[in-house]
PDB file of C-alpha atoms in Angstrom:
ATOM      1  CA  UNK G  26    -163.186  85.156 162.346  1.00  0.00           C
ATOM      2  CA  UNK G  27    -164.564  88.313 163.654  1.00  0.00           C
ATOM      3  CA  UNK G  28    -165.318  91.243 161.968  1.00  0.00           C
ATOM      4  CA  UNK G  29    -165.980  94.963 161.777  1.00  0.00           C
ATOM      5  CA  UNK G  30    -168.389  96.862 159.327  1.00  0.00           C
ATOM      6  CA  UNK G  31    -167.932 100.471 159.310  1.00  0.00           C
ATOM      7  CA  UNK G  32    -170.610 101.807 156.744  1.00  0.00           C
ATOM      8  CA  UNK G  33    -173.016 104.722 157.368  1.00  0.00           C
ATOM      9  CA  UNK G  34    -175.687 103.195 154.892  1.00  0.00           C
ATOM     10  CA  UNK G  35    -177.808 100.975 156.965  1.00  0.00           C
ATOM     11  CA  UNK G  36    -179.046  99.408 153.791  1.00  0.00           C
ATOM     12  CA  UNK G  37    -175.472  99.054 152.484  1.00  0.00           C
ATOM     13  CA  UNK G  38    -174.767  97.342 155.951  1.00  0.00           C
ATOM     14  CA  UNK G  39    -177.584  94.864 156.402  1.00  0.00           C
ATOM     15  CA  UNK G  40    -176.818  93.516 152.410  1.00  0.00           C
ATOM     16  CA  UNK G  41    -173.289  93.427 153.138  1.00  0.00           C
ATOM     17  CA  UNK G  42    -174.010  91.314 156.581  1.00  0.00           C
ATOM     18  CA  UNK G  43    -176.251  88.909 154.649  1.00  0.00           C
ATOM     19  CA  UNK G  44    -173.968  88.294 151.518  1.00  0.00           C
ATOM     20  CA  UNK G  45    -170.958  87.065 154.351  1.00  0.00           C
ATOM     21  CA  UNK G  46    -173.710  85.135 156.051  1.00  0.00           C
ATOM     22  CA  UNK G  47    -174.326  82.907 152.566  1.00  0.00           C
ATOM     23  CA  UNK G  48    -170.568  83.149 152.041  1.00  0.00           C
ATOM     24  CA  UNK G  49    -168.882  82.787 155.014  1.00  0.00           C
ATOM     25  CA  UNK G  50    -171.293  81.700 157.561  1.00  0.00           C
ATOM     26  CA  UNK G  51    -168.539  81.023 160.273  1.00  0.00           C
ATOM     27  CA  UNK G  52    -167.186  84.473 160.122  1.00  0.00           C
ATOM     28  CA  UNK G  53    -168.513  86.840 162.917  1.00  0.00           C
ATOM     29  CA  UNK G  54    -170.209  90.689 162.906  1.00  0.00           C
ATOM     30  CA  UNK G  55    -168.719  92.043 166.054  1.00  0.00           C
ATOM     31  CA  UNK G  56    -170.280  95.620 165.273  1.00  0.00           C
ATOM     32  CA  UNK G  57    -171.445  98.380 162.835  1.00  0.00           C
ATOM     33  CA  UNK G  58    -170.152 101.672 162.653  1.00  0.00           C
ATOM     34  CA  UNK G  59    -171.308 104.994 160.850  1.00  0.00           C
ATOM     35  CA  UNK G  60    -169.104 107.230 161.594  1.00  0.00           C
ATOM     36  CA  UNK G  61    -165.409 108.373 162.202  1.00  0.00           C
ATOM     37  CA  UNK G  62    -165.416 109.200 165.801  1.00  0.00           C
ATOM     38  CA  UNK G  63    -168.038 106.440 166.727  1.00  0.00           C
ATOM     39  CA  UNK G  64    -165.313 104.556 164.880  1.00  0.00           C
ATOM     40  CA  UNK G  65    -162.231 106.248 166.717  1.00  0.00           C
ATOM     41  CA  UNK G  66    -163.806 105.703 170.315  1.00  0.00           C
ATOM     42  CA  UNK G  67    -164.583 101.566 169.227  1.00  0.00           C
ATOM     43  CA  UNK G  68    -161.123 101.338 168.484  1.00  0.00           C
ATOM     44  CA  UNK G  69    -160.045 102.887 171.383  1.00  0.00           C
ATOM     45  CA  UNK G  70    -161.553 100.725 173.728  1.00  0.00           C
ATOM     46  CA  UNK G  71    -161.748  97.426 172.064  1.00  0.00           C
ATOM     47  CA  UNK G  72    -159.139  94.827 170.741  1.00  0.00           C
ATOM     48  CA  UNK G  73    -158.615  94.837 167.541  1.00  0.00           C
ATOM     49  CA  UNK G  74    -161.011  92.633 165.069  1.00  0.00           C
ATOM     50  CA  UNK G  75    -159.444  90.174 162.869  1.00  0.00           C
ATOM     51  CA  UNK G  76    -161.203  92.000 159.046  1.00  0.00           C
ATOM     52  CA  UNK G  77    -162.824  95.308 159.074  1.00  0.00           C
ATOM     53  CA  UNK G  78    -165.269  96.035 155.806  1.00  0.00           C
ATOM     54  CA  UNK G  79    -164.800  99.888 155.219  1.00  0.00           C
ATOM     55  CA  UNK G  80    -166.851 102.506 153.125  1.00  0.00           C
ATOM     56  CA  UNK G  81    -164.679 105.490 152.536  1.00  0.00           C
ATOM     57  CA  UNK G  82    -166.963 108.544 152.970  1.00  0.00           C
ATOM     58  CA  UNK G  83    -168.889 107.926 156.513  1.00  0.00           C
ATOM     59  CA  UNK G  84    -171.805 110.200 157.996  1.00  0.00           C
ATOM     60  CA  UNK G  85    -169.040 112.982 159.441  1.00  0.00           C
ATOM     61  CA  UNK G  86    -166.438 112.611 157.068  1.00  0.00           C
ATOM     62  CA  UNK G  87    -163.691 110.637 155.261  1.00  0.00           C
ATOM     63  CA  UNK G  88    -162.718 107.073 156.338  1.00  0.00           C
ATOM     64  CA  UNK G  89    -158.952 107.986 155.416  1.00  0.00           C
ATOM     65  CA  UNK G  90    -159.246 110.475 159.393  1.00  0.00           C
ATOM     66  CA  UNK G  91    -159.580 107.402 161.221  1.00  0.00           C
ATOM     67  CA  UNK G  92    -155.955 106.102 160.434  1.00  0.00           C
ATOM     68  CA  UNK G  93    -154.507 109.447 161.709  1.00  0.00           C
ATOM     69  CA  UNK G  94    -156.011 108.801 165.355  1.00  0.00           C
ATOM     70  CA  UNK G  95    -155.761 104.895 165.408  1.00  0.00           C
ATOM     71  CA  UNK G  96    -153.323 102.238 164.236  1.00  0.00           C
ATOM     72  CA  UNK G  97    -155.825  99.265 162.459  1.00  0.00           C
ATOM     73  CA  UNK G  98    -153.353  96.509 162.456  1.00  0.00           C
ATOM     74  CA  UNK G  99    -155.615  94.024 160.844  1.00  0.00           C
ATOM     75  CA  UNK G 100    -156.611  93.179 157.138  1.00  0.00           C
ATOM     76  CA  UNK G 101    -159.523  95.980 155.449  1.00  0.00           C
ATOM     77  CA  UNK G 102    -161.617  95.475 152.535  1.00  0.00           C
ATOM     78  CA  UNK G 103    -162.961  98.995 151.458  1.00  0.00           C
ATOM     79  CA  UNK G 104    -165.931  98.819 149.846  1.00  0.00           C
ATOM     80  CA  UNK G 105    -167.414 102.064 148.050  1.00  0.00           C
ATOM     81  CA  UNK G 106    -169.128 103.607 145.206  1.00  0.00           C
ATOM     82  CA  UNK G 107    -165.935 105.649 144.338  1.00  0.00           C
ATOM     83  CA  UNK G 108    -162.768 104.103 142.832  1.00  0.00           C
ATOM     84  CA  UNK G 109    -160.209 107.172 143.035  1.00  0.00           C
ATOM     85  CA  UNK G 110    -159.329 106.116 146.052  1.00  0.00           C
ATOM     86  CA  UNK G 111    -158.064 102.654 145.715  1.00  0.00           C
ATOM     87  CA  UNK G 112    -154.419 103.582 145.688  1.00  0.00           C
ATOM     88  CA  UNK G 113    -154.355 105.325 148.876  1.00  0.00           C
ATOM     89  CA  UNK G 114    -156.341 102.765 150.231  1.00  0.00           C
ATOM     90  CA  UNK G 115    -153.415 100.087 149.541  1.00  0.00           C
ATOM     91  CA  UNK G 116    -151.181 102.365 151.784  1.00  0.00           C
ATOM     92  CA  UNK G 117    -153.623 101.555 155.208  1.00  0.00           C
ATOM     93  CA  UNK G 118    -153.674  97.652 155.283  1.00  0.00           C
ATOM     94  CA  UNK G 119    -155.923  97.145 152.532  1.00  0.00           C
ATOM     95  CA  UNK G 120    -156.146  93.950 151.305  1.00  0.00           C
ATOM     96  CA  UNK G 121    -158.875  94.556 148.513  1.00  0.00           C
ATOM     97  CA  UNK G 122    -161.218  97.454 147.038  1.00  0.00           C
ATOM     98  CA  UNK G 123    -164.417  96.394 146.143  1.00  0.00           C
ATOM     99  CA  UNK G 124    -166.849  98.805 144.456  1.00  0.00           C
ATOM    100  CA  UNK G 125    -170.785  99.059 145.122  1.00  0.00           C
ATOM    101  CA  UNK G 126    -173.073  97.749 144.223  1.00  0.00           C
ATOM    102  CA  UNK G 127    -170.716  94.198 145.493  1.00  0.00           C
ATOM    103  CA  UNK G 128    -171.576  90.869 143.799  1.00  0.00           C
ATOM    104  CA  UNK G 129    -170.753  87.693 145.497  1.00  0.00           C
ATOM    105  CA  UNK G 130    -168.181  86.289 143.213  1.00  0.00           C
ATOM    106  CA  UNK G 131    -165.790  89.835 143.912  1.00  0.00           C
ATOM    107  CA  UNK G 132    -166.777  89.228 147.672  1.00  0.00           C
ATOM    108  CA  UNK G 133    -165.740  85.418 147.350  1.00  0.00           C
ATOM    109  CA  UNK G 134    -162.621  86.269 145.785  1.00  0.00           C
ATOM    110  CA  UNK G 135    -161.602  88.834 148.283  1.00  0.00           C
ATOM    111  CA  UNK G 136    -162.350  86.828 151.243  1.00  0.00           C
ATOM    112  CA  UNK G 137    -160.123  83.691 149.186  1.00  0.00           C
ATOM    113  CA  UNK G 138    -157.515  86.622 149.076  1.00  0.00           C
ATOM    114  CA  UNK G 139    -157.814  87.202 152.778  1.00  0.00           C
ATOM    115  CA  UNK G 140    -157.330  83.665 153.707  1.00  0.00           C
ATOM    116  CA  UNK G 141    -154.276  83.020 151.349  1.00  0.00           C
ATOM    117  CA  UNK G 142    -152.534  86.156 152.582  1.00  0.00           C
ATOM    118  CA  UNK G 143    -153.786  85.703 156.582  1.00  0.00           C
ATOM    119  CA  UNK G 144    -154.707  82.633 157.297  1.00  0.00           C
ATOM    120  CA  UNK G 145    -156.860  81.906 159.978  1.00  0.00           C
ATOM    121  CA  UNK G 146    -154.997  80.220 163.224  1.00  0.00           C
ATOM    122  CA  UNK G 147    -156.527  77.612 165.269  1.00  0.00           C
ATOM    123  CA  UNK G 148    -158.260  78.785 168.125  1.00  0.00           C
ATOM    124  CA  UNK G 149    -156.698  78.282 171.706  1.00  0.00           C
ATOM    125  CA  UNK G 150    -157.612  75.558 174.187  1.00  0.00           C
ATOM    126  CA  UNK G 151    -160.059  76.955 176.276  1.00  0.00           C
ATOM    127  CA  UNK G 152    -158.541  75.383 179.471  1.00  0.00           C
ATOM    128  CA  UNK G 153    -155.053  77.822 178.617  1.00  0.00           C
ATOM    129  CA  UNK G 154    -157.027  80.717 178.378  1.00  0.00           C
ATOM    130  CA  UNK G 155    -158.192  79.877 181.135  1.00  0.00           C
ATOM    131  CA  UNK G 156    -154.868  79.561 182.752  1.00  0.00           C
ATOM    132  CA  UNK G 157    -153.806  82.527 181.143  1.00  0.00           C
ATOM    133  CA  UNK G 158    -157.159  84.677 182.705  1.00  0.00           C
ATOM    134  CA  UNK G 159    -155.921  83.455 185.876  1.00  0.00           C
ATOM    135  CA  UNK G 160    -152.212  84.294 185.976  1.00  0.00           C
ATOM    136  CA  UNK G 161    -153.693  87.901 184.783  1.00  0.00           C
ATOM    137  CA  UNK G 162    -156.472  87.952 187.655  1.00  0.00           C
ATOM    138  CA  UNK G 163    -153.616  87.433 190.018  1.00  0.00           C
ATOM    139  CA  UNK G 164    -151.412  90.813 188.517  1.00  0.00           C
ATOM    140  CA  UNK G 165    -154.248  93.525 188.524  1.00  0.00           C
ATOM    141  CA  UNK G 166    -152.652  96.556 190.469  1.00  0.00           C
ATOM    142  CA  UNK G 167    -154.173  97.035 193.613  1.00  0.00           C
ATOM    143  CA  UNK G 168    -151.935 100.324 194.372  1.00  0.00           C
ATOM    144  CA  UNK G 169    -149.855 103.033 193.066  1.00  0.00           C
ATOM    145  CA  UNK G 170    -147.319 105.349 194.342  1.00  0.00           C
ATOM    146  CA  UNK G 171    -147.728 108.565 193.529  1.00  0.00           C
ATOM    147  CA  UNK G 172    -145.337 111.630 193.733  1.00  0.00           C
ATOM    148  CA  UNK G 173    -146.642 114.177 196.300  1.00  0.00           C
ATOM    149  CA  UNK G 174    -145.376 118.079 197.513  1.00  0.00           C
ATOM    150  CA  UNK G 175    -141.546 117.763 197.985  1.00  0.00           C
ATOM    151  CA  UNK G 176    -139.682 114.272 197.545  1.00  0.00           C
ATOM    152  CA  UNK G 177    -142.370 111.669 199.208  1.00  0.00           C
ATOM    153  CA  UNK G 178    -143.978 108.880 197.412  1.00  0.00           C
ATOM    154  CA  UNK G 179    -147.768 108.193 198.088  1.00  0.00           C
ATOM    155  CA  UNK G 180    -149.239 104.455 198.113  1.00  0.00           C
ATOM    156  CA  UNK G 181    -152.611 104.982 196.830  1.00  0.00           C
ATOM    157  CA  UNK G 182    -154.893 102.159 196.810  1.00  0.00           C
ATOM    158  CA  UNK G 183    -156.796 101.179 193.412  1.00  0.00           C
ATOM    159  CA  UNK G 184    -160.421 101.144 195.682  1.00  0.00           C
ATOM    160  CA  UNK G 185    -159.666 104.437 196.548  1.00  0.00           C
ATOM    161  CA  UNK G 186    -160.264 105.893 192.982  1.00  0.00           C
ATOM    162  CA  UNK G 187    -163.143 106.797 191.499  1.00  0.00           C
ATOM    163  CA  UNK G 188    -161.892 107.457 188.286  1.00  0.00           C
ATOM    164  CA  UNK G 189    -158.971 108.250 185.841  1.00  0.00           C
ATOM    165  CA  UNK G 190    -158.961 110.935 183.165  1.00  0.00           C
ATOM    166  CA  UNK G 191    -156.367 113.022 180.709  1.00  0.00           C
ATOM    167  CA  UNK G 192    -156.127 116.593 179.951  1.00  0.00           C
ATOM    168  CA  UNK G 193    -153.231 118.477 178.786  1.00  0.00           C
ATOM    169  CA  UNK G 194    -151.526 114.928 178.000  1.00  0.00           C
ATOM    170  CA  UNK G 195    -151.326 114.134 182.396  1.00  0.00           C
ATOM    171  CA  UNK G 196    -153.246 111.375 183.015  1.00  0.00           C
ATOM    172  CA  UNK G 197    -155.017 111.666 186.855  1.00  0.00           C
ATOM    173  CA  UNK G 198    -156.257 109.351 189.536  1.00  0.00           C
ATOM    174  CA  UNK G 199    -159.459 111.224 191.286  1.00  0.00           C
ATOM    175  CA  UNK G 200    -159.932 109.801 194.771  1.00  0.00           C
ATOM    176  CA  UNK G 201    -163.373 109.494 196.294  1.00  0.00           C
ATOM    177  CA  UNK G 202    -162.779 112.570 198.406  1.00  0.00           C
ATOM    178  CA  UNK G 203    -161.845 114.652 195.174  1.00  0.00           C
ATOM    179  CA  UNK G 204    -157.897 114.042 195.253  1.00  0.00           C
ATOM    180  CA  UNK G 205    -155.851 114.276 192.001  1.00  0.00           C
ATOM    181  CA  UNK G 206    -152.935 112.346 191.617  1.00  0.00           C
ATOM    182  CA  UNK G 207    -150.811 112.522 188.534  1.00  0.00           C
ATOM    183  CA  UNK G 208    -149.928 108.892 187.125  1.00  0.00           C
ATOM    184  CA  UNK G 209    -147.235 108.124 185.448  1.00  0.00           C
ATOM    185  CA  UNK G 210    -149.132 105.930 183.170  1.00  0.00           C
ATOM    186  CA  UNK G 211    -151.687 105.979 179.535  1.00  0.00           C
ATOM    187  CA  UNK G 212    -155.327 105.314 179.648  1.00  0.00           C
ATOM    188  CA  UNK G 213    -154.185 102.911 177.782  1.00  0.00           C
ATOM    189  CA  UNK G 214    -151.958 100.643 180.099  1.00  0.00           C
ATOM    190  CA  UNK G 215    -154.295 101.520 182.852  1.00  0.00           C
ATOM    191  CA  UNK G 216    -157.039  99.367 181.370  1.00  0.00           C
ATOM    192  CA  UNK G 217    -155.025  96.802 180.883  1.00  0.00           C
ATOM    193  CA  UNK G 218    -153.067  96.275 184.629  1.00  0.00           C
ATOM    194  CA  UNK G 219    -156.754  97.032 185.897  1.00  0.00           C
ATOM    195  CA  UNK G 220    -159.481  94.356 187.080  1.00  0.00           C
ATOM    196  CA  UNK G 221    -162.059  94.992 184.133  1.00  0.00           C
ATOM    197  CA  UNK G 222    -164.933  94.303 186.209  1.00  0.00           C
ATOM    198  CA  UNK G 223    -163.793  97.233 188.790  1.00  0.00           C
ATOM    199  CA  UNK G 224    -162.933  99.736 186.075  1.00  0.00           C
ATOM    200  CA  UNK G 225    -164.367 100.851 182.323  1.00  0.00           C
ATOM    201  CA  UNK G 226    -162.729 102.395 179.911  1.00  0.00           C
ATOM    202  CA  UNK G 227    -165.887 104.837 179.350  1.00  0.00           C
ATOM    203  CA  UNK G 228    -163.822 106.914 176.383  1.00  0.00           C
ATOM    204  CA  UNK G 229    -160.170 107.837 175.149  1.00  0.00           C
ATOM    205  CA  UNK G 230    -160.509 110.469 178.327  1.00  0.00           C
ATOM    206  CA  UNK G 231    -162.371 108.503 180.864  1.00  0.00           C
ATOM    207  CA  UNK G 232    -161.628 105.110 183.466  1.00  0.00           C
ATOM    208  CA  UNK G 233    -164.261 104.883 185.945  1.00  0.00           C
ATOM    209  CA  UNK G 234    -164.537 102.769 188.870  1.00  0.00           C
ATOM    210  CA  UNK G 235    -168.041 100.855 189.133  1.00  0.00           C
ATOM    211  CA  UNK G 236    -168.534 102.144 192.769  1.00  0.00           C
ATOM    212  CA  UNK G 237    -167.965 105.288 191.642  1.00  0.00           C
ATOM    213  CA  UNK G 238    -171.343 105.258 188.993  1.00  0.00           C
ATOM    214  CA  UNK G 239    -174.315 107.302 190.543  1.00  0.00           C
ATOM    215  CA  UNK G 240    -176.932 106.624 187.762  1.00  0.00           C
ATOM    216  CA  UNK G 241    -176.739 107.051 184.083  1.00  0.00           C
ATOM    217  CA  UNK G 242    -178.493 110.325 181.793  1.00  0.00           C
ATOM    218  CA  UNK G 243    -179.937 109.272 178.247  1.00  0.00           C
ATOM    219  CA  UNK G 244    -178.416 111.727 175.747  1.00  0.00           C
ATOM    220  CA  UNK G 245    -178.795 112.216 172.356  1.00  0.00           C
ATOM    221  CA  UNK G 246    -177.845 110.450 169.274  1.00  0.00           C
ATOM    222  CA  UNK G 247    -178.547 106.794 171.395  1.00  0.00           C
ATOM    223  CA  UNK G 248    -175.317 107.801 173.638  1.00  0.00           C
ATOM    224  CA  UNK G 249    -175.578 107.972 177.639  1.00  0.00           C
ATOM    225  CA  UNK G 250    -174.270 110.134 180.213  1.00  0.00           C
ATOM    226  CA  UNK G 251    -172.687 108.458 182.931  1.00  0.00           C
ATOM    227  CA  UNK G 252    -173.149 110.217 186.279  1.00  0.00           C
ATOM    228  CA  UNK G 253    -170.126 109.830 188.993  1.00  0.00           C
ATOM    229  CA  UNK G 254    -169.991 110.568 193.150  1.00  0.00           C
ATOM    230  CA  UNK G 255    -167.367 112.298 192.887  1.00  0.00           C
ATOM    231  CA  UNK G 256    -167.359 115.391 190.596  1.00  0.00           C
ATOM    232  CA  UNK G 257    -165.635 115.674 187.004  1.00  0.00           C
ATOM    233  CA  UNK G 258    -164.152 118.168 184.783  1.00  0.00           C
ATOM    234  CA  UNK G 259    -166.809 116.924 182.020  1.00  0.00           C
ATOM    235  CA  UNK G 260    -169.772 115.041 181.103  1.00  0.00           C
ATOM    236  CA  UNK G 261    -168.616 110.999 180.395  1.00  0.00           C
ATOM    237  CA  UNK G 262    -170.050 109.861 177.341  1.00  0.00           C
ATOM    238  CA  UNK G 263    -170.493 106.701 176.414  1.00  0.00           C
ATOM    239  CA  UNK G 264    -170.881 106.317 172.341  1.00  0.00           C
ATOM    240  CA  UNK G 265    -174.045 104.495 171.361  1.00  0.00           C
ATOM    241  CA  UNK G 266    -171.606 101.850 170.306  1.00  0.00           C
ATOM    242  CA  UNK G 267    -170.300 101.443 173.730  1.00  0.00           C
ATOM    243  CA  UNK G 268    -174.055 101.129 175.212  1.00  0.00           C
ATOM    244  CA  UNK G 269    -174.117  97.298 175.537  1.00  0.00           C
ATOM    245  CA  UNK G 270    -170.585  96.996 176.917  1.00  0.00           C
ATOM    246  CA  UNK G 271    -171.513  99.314 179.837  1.00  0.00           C
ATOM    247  CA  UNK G 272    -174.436  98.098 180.685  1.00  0.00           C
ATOM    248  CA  UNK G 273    -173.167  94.360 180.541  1.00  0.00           C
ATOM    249  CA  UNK G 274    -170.242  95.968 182.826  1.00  0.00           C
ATOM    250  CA  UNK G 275    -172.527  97.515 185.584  1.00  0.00           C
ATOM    251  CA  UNK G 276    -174.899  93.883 185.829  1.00  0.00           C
ATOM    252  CA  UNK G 277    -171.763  91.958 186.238  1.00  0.00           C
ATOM    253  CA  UNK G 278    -171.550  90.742 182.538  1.00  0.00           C
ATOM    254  CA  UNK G 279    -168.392  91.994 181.475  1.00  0.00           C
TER     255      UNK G 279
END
């Protein structure tokens, strides 16, 4: 099982790693999070985890802000110093409310909750997701048609684009030479008909091509700048919890 800590006491964090570790050694930490838009942007451009641990008040702000930007679909355990929140936290997927400091045998018995409410399911055959990786290889969009000035359609290749982006709620395709396109698609279902070794989902604003990257800018906070060819309305930054993932995406890793 793999699993999200969001927690913006790095002490908190590491004891809360090691107690699952004893516990639940097969269970597996995917990523820590400190914060509610670190938190917003993970969710954004990752699938969703199968158990999130959750403190409620985070380095910017109240836990309870990330569920009005992102739907968590999976099972959370809160875990906090403060229990006047434990109703409220019942009405976002919560499936228990543990209070710091945790002991083991209210960790044990939450994760014995977890499995007799959501059991874990066996695991695919590798060979059909292989299959499966295949038949979706195979369906990556290649080209669009776009509406242009009057009643014509446009067939605009996907190597043509350097990258996607939203503003004012119109997602546009920039072209190499600078061209905007309005598409008649999310961010969202972009990533997902595009090859994901061609295109990144940088941010909830940004899809960039990987021939579009000129070279990267270290920012603050641990988060990077990416640089494109072609120009854009704003920096692209990458969250210091999307670091790894980019640069696993521009050496061919991802």
């Amino acid at each position: 099982m793999k699993y999200l800590i969001i927690e913006d006491e790095k002490a908190a964090a590491r004891n809360l790693k090691a107690m699952l570790e004893q516990l639940a050694p097969d269970m597996e930490l995917i990523d820590v999070l400190d914060s509610v838009a670190d938190t917003i942007d993970w969710f954004g451009c990752h699938a969703m985890p199968e158990l999130v641990f959750m403190d409620i008040h985070l380095a910017d702000g109240s836990a309870f802000e990330i569920f009005e930007h992102t739907d968590i679909t999976c099972p959370i355990i809160f875990t906090t110093a403060y229990d006047e929140y434990a109703l409220r936290a019942f009405k976002v997927n919560s499936i228990d409310y543990l209070l710091k400091p945790i002991d083991k045998e209210e960790m044990q018995a939450a994760l014995t909750k977890l499995e007799r409410l959501h059991p874990v399911r066996p695991a695919e055959p590798d060979f059909l997701k292989l299959m499966q990786n295949l038949q979706r290889a195979e369906n990556y969009k290649t080209h669009f048609l776009v509406p242009v000035k009057g009643d014509k359609l446009l067939p605009l290749a996907v190597n043509s684009v350097s990258y996607f982006y939203i503003a004012d709620g119109i997602v546009k395709a920039v072209t190499t030479q600078g061209k905007e396109y309005a598409i008649n698609q999310t961010l969202d279902e972009l990533t997902e008909c595009l090859n994901p070794q061609s295109f990144f989902r940088a941010n909830r604003q940004y899809l960039i091509a990987r021939e579009a990257v000129k070279d990267i800018t270290l920012w603050f906070n641990n988060r990077l700048i990416v640089n494109l060819h072609t120009a854009t309305p704003e920096k692209i930054v990458i969250s210091k919890n999307r670091v790894g993932d980019l640069k696993d995406w521009l050496m061919g890793n991802g």
